[in-house]
Tab-separated table of C-alpha atoms in Angstrom:
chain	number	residue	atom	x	y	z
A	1	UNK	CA	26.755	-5.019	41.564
A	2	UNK	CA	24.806	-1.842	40.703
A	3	UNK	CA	27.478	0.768	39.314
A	4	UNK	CA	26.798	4.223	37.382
A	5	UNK	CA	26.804	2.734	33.699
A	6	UNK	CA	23.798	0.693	34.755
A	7	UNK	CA	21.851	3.893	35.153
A	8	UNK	CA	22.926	5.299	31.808
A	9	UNK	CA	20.306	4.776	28.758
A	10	UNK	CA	22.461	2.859	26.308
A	11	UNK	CA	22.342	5.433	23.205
A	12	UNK	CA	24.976	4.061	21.019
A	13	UNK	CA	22.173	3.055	18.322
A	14	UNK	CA	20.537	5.842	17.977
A	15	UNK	CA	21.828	9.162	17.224
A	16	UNK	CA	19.604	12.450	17.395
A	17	UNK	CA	20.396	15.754	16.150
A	18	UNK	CA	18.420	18.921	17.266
A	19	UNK	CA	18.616	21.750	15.221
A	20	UNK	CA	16.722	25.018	17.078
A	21	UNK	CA	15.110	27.449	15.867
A	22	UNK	CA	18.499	29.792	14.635
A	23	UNK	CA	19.571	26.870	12.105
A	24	UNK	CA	15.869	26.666	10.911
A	25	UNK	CA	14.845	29.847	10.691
A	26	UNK	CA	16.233	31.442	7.415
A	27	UNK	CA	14.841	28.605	5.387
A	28	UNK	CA	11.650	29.001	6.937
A	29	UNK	CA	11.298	32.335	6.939
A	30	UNK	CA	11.950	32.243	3.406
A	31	UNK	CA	9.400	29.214	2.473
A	32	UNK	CA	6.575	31.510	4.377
A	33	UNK	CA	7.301	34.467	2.133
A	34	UNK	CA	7.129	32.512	-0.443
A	35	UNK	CA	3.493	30.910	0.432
A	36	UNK	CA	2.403	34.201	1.449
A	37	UNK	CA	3.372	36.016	-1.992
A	38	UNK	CA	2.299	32.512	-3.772
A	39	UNK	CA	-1.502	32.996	-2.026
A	40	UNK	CA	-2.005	36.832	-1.959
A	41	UNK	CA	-0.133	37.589	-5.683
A	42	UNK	CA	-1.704	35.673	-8.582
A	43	UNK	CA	-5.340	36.651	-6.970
A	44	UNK	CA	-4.753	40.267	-6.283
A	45	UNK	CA	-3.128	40.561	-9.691
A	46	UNK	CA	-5.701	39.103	-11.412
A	47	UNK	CA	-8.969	41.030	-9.913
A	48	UNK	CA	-6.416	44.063	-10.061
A	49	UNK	CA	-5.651	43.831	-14.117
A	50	UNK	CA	-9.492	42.213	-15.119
A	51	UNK	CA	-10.907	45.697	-13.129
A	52	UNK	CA	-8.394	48.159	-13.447
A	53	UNK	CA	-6.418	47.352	-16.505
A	54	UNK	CA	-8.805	45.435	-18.920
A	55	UNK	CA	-12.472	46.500	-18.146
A	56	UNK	CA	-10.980	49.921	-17.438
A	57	UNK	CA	-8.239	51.087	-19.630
A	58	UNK	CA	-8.814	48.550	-22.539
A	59	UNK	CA	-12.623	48.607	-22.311
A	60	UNK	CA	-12.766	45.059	-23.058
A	61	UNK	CA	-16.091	43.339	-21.837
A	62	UNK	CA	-16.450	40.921	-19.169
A	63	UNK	CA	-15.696	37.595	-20.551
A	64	UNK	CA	-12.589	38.695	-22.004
A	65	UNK	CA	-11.380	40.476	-18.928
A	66	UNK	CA	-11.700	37.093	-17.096
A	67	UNK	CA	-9.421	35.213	-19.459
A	68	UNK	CA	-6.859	37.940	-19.883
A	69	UNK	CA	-6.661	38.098	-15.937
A	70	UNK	CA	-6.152	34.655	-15.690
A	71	UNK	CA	-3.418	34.907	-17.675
A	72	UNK	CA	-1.842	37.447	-15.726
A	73	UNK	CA	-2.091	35.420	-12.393
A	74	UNK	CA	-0.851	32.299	-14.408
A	75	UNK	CA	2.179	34.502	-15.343
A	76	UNK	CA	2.951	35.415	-11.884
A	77	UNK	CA	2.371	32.330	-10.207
A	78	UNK	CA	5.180	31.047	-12.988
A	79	UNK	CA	7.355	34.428	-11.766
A	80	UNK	CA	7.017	33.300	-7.679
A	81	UNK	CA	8.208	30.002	-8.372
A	82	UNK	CA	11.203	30.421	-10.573
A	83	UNK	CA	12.185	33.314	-7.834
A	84	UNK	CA	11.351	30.750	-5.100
A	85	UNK	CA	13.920	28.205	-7.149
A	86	UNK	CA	16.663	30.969	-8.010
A	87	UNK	CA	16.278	32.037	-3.408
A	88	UNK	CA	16.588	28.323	-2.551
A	89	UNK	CA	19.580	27.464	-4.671
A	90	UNK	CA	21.624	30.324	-3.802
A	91	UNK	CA	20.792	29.552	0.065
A	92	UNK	CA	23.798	28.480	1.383
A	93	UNK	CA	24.018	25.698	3.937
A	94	UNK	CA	25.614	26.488	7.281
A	95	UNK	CA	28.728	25.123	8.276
A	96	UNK	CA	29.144	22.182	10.865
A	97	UNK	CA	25.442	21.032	9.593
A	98	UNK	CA	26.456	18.601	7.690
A	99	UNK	CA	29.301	15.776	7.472
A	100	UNK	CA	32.704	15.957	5.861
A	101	UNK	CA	34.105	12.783	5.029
């Protein structure tokens, strides 16, 4: 009365699709570029352009430095994510990873 489908897990309710790390990796790879240059960017730029560019070239005093370097990293933080948008729309999906009806 015991046979081999007894021993089988029934699975026909549940359906679980593992995608390794070669299917996830692009996307990833590009999100973490994207954090990276999101973090490190806007603050280097602006301690970069209040020293270098406005106290230094522009001779500008403190206060205003501050402002106009903010500005700058506001600027590129608004550059990083319309790149980041432009990069994840032209990512094309891989074939088989999704269903054609």
């Amino acid at each position: 009365s015991f046979n081999e489908e007894d021993k089988m897990a029934d699975t026909g309710t549940t359906h679980v699709t593992y995608y390794g790390p070669d299917e996830n990796a692009g996307p990833f790879r590009t999100l973490l570029g994207f954090t990276i240059l999101m973090v490190t960017a806007p603050i280097g730029l602006y301690f970069a352009s209040k020293a270098i560019v406005f106290e230094g070239m522009y001779g500008m005093d403190q206060a205003d430095a501050y402002f106009y370097g903010a500005i700058v990293a506001v600027v590129v933080v608004h550059i990083i994510l319309v790149m980041f948008v432009v990069v994840a729309f032209r990512e094309k999906p891989k074939p088989g990873l999704y269903k054609q009806d």
